[in-house]
mmCIF file with all atom_site columns, C-alpha atoms in Angstrom:
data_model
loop_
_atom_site.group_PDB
_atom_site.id
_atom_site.type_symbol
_atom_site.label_atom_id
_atom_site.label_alt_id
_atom_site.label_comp_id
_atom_site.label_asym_id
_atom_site.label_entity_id
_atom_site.label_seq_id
_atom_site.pdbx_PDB_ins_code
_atom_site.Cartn_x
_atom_site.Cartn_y
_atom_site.Cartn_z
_atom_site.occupancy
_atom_site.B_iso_or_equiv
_atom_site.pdbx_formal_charge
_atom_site.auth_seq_id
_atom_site.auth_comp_id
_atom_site.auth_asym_id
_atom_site.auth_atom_id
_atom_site.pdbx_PDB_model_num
ATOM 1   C CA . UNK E 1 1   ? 58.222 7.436  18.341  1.00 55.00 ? 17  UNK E CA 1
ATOM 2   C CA . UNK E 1 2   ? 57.784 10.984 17.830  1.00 61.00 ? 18  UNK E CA 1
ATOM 3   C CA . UNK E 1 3   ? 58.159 10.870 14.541  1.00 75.00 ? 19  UNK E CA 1
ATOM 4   C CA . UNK E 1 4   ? 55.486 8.081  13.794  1.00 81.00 ? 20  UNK E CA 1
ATOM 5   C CA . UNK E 1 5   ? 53.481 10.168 15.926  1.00 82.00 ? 21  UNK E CA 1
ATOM 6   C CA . UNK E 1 6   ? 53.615 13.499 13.953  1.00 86.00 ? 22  UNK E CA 1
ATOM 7   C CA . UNK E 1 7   ? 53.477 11.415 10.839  1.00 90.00 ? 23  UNK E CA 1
ATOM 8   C CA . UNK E 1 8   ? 49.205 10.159 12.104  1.00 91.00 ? 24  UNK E CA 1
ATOM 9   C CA . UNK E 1 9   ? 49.184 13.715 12.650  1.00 91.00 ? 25  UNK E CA 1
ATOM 10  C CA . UNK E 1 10  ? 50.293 14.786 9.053   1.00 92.00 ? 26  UNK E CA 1
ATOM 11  C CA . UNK E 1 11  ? 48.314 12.088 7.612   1.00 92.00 ? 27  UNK E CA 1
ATOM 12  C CA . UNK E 1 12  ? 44.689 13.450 9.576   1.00 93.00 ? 28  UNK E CA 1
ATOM 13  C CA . UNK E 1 13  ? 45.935 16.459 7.751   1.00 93.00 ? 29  UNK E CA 1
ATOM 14  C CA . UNK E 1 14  ? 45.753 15.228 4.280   1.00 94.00 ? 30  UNK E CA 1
ATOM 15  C CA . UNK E 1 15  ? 43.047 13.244 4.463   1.00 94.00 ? 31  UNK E CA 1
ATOM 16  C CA . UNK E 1 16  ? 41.173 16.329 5.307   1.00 96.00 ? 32  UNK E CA 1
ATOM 17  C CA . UNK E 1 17  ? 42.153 18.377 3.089   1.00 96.00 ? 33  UNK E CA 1
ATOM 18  C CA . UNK E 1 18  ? 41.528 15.431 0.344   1.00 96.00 ? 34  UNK E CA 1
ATOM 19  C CA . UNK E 1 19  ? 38.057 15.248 1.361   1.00 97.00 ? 35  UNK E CA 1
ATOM 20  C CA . UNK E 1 20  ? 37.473 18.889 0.187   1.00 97.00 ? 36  UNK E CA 1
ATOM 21  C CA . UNK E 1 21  ? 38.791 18.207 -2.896  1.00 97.00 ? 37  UNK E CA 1
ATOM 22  C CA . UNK E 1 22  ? 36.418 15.623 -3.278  1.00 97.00 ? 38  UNK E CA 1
ATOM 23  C CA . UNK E 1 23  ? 33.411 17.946 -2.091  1.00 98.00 ? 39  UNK E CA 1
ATOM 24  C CA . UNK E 1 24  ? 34.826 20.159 -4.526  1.00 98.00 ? 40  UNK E CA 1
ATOM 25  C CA . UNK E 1 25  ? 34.371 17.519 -7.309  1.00 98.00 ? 41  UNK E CA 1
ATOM 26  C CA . UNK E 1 26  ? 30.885 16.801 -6.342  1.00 98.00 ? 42  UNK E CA 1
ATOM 27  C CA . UNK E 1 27  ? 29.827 20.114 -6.382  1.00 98.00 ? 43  UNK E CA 1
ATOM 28  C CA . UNK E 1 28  ? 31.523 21.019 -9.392  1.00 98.00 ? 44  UNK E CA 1
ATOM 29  C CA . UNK E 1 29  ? 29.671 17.318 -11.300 1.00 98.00 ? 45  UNK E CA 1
ATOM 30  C CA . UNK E 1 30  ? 26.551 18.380 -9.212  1.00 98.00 ? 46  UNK E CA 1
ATOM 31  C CA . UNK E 1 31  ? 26.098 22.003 -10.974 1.00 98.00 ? 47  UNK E CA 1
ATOM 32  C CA . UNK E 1 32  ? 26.785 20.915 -13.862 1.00 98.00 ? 48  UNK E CA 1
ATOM 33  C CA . UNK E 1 33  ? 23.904 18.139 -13.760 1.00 97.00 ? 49  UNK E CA 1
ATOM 34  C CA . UNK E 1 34  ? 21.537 21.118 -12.403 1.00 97.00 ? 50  UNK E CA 1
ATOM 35  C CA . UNK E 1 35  ? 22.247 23.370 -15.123 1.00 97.00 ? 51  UNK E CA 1
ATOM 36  C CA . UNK E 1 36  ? 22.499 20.837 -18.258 1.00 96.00 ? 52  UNK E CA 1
ATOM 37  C CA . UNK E 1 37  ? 19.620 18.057 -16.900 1.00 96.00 ? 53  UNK E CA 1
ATOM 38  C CA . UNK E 1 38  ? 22.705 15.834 -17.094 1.00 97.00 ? 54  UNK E CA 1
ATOM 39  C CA . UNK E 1 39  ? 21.446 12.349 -15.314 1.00 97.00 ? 55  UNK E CA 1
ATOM 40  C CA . UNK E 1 40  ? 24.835 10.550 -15.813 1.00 97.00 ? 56  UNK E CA 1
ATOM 41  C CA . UNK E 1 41  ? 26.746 13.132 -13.417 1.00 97.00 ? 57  UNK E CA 1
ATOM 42  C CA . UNK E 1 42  ? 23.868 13.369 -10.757 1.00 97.00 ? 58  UNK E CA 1
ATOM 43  C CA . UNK E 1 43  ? 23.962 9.486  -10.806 1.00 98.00 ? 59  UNK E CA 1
ATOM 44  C CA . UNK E 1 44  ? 28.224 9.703  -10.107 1.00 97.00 ? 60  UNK E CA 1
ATOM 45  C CA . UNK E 1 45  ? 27.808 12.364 -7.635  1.00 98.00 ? 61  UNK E CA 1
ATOM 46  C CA . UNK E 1 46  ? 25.354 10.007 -5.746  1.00 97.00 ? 62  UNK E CA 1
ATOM 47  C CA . UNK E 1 47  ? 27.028 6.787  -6.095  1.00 97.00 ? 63  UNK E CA 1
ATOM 48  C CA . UNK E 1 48  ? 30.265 8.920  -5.379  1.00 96.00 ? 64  UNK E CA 1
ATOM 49  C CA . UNK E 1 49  ? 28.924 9.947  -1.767  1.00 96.00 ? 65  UNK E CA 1
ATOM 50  C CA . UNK E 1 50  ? 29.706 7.168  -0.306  1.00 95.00 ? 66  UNK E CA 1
ATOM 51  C CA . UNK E 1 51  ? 32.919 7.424  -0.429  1.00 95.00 ? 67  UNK E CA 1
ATOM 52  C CA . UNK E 1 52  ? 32.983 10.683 1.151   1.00 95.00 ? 68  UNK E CA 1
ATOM 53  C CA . UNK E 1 53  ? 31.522 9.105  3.849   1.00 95.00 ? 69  UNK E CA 1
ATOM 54  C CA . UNK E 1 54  ? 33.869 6.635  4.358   1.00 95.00 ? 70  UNK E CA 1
ATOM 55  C CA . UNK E 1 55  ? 36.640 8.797  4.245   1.00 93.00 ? 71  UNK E CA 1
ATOM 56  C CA . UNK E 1 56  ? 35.296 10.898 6.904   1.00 94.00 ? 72  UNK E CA 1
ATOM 57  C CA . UNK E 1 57  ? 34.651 7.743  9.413   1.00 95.00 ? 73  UNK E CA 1
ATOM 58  C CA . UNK E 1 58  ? 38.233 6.937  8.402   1.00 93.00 ? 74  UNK E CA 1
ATOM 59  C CA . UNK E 1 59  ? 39.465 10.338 10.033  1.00 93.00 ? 75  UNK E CA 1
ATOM 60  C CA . UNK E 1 60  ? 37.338 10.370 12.713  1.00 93.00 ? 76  UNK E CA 1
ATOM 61  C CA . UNK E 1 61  ? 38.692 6.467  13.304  1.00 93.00 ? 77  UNK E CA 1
ATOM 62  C CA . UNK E 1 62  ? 42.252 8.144  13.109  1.00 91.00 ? 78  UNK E CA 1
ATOM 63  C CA . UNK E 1 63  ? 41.391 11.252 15.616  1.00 92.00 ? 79  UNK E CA 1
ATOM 64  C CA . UNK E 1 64  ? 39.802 9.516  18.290  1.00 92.00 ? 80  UNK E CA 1
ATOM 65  C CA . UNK E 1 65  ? 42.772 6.703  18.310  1.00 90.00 ? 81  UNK E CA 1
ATOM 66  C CA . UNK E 1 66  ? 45.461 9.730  18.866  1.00 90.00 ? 82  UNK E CA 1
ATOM 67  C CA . UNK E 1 67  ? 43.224 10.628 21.744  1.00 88.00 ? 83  UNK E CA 1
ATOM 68  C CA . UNK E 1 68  ? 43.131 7.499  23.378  1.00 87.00 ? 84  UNK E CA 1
ATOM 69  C CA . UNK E 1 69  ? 47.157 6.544  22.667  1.00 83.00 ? 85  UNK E CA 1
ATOM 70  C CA . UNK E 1 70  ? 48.648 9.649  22.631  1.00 83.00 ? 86  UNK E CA 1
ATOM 71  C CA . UNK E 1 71  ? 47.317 11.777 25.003  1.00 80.00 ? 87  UNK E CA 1
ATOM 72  C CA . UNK E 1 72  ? 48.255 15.157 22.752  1.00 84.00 ? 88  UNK E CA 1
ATOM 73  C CA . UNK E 1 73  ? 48.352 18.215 24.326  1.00 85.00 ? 89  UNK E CA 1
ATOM 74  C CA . UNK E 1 74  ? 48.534 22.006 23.479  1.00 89.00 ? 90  UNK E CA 1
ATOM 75  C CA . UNK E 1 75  ? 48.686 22.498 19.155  1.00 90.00 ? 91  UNK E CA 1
ATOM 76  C CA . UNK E 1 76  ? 48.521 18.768 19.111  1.00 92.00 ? 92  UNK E CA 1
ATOM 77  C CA . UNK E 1 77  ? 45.115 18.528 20.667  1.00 92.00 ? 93  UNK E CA 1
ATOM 78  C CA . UNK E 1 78  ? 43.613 21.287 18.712  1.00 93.00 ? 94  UNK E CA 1
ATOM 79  C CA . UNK E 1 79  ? 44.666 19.155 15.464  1.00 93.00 ? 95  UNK E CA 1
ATOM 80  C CA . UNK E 1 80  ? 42.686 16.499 17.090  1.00 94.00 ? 96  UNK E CA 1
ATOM 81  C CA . UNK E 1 81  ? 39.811 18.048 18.150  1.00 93.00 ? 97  UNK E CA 1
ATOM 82  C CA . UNK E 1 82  ? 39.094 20.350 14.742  1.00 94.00 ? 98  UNK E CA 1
ATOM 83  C CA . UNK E 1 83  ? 39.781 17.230 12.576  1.00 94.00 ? 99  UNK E CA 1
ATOM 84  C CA . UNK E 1 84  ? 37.222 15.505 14.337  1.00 95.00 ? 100 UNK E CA 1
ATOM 85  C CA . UNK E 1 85  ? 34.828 18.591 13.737  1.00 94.00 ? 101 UNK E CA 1
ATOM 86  C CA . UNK E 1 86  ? 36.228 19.336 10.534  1.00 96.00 ? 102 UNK E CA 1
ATOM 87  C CA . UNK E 1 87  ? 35.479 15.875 8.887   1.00 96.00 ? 103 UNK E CA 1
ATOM 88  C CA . UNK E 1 88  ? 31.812 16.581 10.181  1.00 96.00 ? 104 UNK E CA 1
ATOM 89  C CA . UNK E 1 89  ? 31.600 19.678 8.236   1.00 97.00 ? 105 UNK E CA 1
ATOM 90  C CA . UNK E 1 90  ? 33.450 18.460 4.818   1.00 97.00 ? 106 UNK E CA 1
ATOM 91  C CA . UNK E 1 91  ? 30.973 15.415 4.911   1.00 97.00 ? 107 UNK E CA 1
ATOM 92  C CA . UNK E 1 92  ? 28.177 18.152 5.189   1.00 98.00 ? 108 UNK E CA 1
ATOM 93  C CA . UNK E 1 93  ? 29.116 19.780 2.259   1.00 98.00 ? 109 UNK E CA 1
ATOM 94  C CA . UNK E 1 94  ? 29.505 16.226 0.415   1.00 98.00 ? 110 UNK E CA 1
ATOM 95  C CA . UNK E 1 95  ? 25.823 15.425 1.262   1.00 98.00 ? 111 UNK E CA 1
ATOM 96  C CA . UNK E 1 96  ? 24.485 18.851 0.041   1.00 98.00 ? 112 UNK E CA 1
ATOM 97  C CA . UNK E 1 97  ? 26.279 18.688 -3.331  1.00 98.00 ? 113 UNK E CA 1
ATOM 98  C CA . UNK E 1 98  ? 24.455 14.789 -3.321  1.00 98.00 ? 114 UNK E CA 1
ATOM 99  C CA . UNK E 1 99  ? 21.263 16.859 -2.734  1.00 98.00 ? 115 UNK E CA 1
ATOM 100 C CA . UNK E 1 100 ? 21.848 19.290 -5.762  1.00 98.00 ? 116 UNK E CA 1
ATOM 101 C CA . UNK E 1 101 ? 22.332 16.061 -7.598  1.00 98.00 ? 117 UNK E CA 1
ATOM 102 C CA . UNK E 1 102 ? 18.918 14.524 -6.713  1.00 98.00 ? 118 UNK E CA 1
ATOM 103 C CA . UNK E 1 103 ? 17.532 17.219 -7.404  1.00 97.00 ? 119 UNK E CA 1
ATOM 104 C CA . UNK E 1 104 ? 18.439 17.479 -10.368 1.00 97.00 ? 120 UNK E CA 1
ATOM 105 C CA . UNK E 1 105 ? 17.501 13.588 -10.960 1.00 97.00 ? 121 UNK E CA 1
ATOM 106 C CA . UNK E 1 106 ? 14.456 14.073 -9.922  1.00 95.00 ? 122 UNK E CA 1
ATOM 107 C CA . UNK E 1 107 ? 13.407 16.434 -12.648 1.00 92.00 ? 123 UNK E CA 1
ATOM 108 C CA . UNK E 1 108 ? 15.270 14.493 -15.493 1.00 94.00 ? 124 UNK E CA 1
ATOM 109 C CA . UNK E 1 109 ? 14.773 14.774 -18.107 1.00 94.00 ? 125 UNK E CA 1
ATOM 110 C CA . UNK E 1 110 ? 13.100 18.763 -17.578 1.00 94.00 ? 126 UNK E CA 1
ATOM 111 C CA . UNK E 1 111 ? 15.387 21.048 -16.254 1.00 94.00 ? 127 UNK E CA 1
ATOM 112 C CA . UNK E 1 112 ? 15.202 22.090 -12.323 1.00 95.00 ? 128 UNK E CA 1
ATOM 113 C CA . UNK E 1 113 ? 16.013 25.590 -12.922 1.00 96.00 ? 129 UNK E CA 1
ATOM 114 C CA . UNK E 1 114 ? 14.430 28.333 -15.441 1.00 95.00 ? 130 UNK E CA 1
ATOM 115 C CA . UNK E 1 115 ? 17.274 29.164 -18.101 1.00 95.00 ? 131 UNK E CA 1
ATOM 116 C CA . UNK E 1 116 ? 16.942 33.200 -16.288 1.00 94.00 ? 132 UNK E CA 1
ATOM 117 C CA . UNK E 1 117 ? 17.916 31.584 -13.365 1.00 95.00 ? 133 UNK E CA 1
ATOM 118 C CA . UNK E 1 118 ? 20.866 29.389 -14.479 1.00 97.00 ? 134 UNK E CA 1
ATOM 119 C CA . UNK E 1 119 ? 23.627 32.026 -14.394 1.00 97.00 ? 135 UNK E CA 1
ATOM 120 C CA . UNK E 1 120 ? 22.924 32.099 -10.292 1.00 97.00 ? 136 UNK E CA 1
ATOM 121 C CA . UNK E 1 121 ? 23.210 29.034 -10.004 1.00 98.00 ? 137 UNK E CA 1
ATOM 122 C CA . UNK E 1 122 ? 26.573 28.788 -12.277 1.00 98.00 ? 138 UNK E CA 1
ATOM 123 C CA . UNK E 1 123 ? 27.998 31.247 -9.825  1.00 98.00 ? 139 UNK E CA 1
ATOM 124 C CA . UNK E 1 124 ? 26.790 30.012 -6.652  1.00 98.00 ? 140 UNK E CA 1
ATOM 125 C CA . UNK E 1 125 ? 28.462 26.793 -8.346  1.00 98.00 ? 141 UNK E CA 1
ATOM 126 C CA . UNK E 1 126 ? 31.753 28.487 -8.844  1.00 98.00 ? 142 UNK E CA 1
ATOM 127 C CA . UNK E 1 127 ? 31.876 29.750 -5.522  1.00 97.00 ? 143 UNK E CA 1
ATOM 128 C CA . UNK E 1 128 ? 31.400 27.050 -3.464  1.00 98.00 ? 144 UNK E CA 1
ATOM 129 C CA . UNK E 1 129 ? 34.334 24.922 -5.511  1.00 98.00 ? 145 UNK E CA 1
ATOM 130 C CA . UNK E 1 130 ? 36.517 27.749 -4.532  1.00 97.00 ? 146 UNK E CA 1
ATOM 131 C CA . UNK E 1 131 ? 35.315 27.838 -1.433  1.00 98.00 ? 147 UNK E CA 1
ATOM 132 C CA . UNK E 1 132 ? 36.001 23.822 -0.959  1.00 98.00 ? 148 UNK E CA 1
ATOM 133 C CA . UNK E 1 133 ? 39.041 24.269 -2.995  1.00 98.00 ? 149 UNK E CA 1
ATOM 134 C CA . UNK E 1 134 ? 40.089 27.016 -0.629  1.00 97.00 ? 150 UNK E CA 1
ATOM 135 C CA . UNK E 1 135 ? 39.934 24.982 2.716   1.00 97.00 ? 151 UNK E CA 1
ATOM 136 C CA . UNK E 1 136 ? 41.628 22.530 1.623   1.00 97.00 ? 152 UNK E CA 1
ATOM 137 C CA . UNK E 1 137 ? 44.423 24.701 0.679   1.00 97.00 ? 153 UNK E CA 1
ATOM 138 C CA . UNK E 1 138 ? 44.190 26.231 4.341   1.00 97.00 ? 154 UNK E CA 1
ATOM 139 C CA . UNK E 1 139 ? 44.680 22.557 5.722   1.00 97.00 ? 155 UNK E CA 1
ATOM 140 C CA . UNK E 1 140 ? 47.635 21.921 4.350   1.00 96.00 ? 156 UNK E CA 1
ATOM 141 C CA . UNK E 1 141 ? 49.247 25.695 4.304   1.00 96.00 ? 157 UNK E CA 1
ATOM 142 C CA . UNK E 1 142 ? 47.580 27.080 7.733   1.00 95.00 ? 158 UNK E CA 1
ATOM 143 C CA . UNK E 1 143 ? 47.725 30.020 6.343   1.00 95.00 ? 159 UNK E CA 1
ATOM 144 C CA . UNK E 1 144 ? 45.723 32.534 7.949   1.00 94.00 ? 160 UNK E CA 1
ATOM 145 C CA . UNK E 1 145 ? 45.283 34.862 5.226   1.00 94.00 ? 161 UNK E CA 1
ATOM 146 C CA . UNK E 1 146 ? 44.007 32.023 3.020   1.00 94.00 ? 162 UNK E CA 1
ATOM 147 C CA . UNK E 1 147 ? 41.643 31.130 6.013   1.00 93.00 ? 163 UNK E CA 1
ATOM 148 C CA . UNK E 1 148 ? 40.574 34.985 5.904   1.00 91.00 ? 164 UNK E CA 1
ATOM 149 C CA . UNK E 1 149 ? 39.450 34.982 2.203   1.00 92.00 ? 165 UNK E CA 1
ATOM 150 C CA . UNK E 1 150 ? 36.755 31.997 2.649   1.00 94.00 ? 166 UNK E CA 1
ATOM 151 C CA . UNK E 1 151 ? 34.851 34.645 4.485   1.00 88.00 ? 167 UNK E CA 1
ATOM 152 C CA . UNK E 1 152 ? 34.735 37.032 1.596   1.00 88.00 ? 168 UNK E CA 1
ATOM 153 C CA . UNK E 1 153 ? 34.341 34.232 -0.808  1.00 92.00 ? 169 UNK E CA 1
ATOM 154 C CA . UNK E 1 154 ? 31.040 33.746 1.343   1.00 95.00 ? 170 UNK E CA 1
ATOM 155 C CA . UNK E 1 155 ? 29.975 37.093 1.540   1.00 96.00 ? 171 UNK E CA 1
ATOM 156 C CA . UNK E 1 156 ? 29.634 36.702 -2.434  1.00 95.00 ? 172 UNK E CA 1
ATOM 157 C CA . UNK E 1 157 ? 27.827 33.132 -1.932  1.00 97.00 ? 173 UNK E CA 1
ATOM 158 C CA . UNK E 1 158 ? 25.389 35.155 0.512   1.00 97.00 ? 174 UNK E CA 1
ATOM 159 C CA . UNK E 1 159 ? 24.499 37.793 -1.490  1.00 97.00 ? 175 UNK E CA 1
ATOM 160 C CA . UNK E 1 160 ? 23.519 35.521 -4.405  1.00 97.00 ? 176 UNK E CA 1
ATOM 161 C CA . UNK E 1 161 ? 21.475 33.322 -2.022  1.00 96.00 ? 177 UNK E CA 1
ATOM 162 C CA . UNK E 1 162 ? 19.744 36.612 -1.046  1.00 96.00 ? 178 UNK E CA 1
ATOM 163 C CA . UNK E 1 163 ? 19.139 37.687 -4.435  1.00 95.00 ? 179 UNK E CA 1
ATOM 164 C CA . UNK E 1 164 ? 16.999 34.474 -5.322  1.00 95.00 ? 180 UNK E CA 1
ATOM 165 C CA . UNK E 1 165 ? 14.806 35.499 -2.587  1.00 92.00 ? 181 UNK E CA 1
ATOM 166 C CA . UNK E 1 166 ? 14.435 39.030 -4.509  1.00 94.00 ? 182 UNK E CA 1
ATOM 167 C CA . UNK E 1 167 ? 14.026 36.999 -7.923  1.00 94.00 ? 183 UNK E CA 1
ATOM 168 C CA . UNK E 1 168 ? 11.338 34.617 -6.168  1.00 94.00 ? 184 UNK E CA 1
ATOM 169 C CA . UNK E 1 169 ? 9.227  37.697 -4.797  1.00 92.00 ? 185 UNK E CA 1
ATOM 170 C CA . UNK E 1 170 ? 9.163  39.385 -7.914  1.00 92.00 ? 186 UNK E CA 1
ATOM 171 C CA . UNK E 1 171 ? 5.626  40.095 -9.924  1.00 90.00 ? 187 UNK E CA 1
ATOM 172 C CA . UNK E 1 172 ? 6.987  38.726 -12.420 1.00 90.00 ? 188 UNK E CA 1
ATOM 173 C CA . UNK E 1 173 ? 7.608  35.398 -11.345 1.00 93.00 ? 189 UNK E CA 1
ATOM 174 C CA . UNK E 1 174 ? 5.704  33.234 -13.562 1.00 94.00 ? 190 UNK E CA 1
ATOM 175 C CA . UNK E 1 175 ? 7.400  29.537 -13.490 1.00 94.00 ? 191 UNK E CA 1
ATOM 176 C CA . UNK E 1 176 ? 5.029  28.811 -10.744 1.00 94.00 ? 192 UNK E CA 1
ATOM 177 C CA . UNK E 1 177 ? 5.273  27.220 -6.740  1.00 94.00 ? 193 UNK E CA 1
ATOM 178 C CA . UNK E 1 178 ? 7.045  24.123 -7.793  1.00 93.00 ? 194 UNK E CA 1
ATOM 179 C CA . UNK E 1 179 ? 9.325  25.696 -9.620  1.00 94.00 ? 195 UNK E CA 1
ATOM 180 C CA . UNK E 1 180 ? 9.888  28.389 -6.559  1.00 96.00 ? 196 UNK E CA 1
ATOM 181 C CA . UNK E 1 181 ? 10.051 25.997 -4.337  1.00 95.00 ? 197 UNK E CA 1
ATOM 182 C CA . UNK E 1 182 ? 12.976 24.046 -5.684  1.00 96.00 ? 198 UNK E CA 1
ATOM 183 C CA . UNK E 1 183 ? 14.983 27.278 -6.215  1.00 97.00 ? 199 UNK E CA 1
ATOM 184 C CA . UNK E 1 184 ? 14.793 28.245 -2.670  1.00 97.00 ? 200 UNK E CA 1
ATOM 185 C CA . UNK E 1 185 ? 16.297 24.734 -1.357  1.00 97.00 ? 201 UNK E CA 1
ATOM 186 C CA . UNK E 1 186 ? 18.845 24.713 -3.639  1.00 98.00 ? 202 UNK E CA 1
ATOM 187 C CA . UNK E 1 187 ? 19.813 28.054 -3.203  1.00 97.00 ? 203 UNK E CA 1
ATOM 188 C CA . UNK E 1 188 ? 19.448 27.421 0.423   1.00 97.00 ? 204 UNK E CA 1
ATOM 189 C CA . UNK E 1 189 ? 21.637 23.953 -0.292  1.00 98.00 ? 205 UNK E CA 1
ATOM 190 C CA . UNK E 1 190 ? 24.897 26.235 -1.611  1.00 98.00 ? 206 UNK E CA 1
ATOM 191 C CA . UNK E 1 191 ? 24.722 28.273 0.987   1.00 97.00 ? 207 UNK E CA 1
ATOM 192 C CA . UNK E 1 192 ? 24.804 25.966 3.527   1.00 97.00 ? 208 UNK E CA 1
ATOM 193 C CA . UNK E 1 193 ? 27.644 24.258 1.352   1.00 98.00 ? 209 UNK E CA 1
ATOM 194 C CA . UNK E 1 194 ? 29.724 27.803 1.660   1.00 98.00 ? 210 UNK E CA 1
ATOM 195 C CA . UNK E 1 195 ? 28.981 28.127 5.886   1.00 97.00 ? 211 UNK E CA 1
ATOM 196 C CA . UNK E 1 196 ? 30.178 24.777 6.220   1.00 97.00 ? 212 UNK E CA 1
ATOM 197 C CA . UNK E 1 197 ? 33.474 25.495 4.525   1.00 97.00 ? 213 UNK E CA 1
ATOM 198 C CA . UNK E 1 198 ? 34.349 28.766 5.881   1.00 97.00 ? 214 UNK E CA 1
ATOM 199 C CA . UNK E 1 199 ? 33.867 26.555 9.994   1.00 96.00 ? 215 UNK E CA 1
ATOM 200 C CA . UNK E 1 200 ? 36.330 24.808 8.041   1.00 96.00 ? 216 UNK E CA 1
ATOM 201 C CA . UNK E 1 201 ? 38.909 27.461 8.119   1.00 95.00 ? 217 UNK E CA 1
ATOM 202 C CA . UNK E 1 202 ? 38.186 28.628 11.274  1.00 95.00 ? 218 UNK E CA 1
ATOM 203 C CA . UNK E 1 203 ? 38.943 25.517 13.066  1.00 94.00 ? 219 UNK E CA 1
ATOM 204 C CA . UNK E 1 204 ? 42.554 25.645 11.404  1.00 94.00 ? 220 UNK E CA 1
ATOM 205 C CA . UNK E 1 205 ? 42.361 29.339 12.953  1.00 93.00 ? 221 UNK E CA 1
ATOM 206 C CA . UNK E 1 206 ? 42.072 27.708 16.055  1.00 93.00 ? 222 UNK E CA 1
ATOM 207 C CA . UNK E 1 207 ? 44.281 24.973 15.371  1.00 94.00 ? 223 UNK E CA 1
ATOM 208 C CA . UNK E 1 208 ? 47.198 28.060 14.908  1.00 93.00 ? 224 UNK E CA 1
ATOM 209 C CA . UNK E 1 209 ? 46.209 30.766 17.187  1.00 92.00 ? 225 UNK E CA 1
ATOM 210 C CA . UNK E 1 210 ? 44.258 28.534 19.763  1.00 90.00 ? 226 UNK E CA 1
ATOM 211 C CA . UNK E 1 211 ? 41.227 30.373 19.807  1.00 84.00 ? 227 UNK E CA 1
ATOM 212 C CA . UNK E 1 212 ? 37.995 29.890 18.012  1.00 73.00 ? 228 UNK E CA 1
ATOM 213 C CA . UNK E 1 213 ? 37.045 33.273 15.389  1.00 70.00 ? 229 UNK E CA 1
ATOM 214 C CA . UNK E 1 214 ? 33.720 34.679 14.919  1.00 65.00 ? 230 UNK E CA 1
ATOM 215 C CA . UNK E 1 215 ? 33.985 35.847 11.693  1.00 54.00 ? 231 UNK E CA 1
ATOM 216 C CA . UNK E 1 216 ? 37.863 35.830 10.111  1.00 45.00 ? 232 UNK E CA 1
ATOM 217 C CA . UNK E 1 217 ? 39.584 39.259 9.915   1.00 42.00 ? 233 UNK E CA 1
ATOM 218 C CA . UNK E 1 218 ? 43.110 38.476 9.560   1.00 39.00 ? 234 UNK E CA 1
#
C-alpha cells in the first residue's frame, strides 16, 4: 500500500516537472515566432496550450485525491500542497509564452520587435528556457543548489527587463507608441515567465527544508 502510495507521489513529481519542459518548448517556439514573424510556430504554441492546461488540471486532479485518501502528513503534505501551487505557476508561464505567440500573430506578417531590439529579446528568450528547464530539473533532483541558481538566472532576466525601460525612454526612440507599447508587455510577459519559475523552486525548497524562502541563498 505504501508503495502504490509513494508511487502517486512520484508520478505528481514527473508530471510537474514535464510540464516545464513543455513551458520550456513554448517559450523556446514562441521567441522564435517573435523574432523571425514566424506564423506557423505562434499558431503551434497556441494550439499547443491546451495541453498545458490539461496537464495541469490532471495534477491538480492527482493532488487533491492524495488529500482526500491519504491523509499525508509531514514531507508528504508539503509534496501535496506545492504541487498543487506549483502546477498553478507552470501553467502561468505556459499562458505567457501563448501571449508572446499572439503577439507575434497579431503583427504577421511585420515584425513585433525593431531588429535593435531583437537581441533582448533573444536573451530574455534564452533565459527563461533555462529558467523552465531549470525547475524542472529541481523537481526531480531537489537539489537545493539547483533551486538557488533560478534566482541568479532571474537576476539576469530582470536586468534585461529593466533595460527595455532605459531603451524605451531614450531620445532616440523613433519606432513610435505602438511599437513601445508592445515592447513593454512583452518584456513585461518574460519577466513574469522568469518570477513564476523561480516560486517554482522555492516550493521544492519548502518541500525539503519545510519552510517557505524569500529569496534562495543556499
Amino acid at each position: 500500500m505504501r508503495d502504490a502510495y509513494q508511487e502517486q507521489l512520484d508520478d505528481l513529481a514527473t508530471g510537474l516537472a514535464g510540464m516545464c519542459d513543455d513551458v520550456a518548448a513554448a517559450m523556446r517556439k514562441a521567441t522564435r515566432s517573435l523574432l523571425e514573424a514566424d506564423l506557423q510556430l505562434a499558431e503551434e504554441v497556441i494550439s499547443e496550450d491546451t495541453g498545458i492546461d490539461d496537464v495541469r488540471a490532471a495534477a491538480e486532479h492527482r493532488a487533491f485525491g492524495l488529500l482526500a485518501l491519504q491523509a499525508p502528513v509531514a514531507t508528504d503534505l508539503r509534496i501535496v500542497v506545492a504541487a498543487i501551487h506549483g502546477a498553478g505557476d507552470i501553467e502561468r508561464m505556459g499562458d505567457l509564452a501563448l501571449h508572446v505567440a499572439q503577439a507575434a500573430r497579431r503583427r504577421h506578417p511585420q515584425s513585433v520587435l525593431p531588429d535593435e531590439i531583437k537581441p533582448y529579446f533573444a536573451e530574455m528568450g534564452t533565459v527563461g528556457v533555462r529558467l523552465a528547464e531549470k525547475a524542472g530539473q529541481v523537481i526531480r533532483s531537489r537539489d537545493l543548489e539547483t533551486a538557488g541558481e533560478l534566482e541568479s538566472d532571474d537576476d539576469a532576466m530582470d536586468d534585461l527587463h529593466k533595460h527595455m525601460f532605459t531603451v524605451l525612454m531614450d531620445r532616440n526612440w523613433t519606432h513610435g507608441v505602438s511599437a513601445a507599447v508592445d515592447v513593454a508587455l512583452l518584456a513585461r510577459f518574460y519577466e513574469r515567465y522568469a518570477d513564476h519559475a523561480v516560486a517554482v523552486a522555492r516550493r521544492i525548497v519548502y518541500v525539503v527544508t519545510g519552510q517557505m524562502p524569500g529569496p534562495l541563498t543556499v
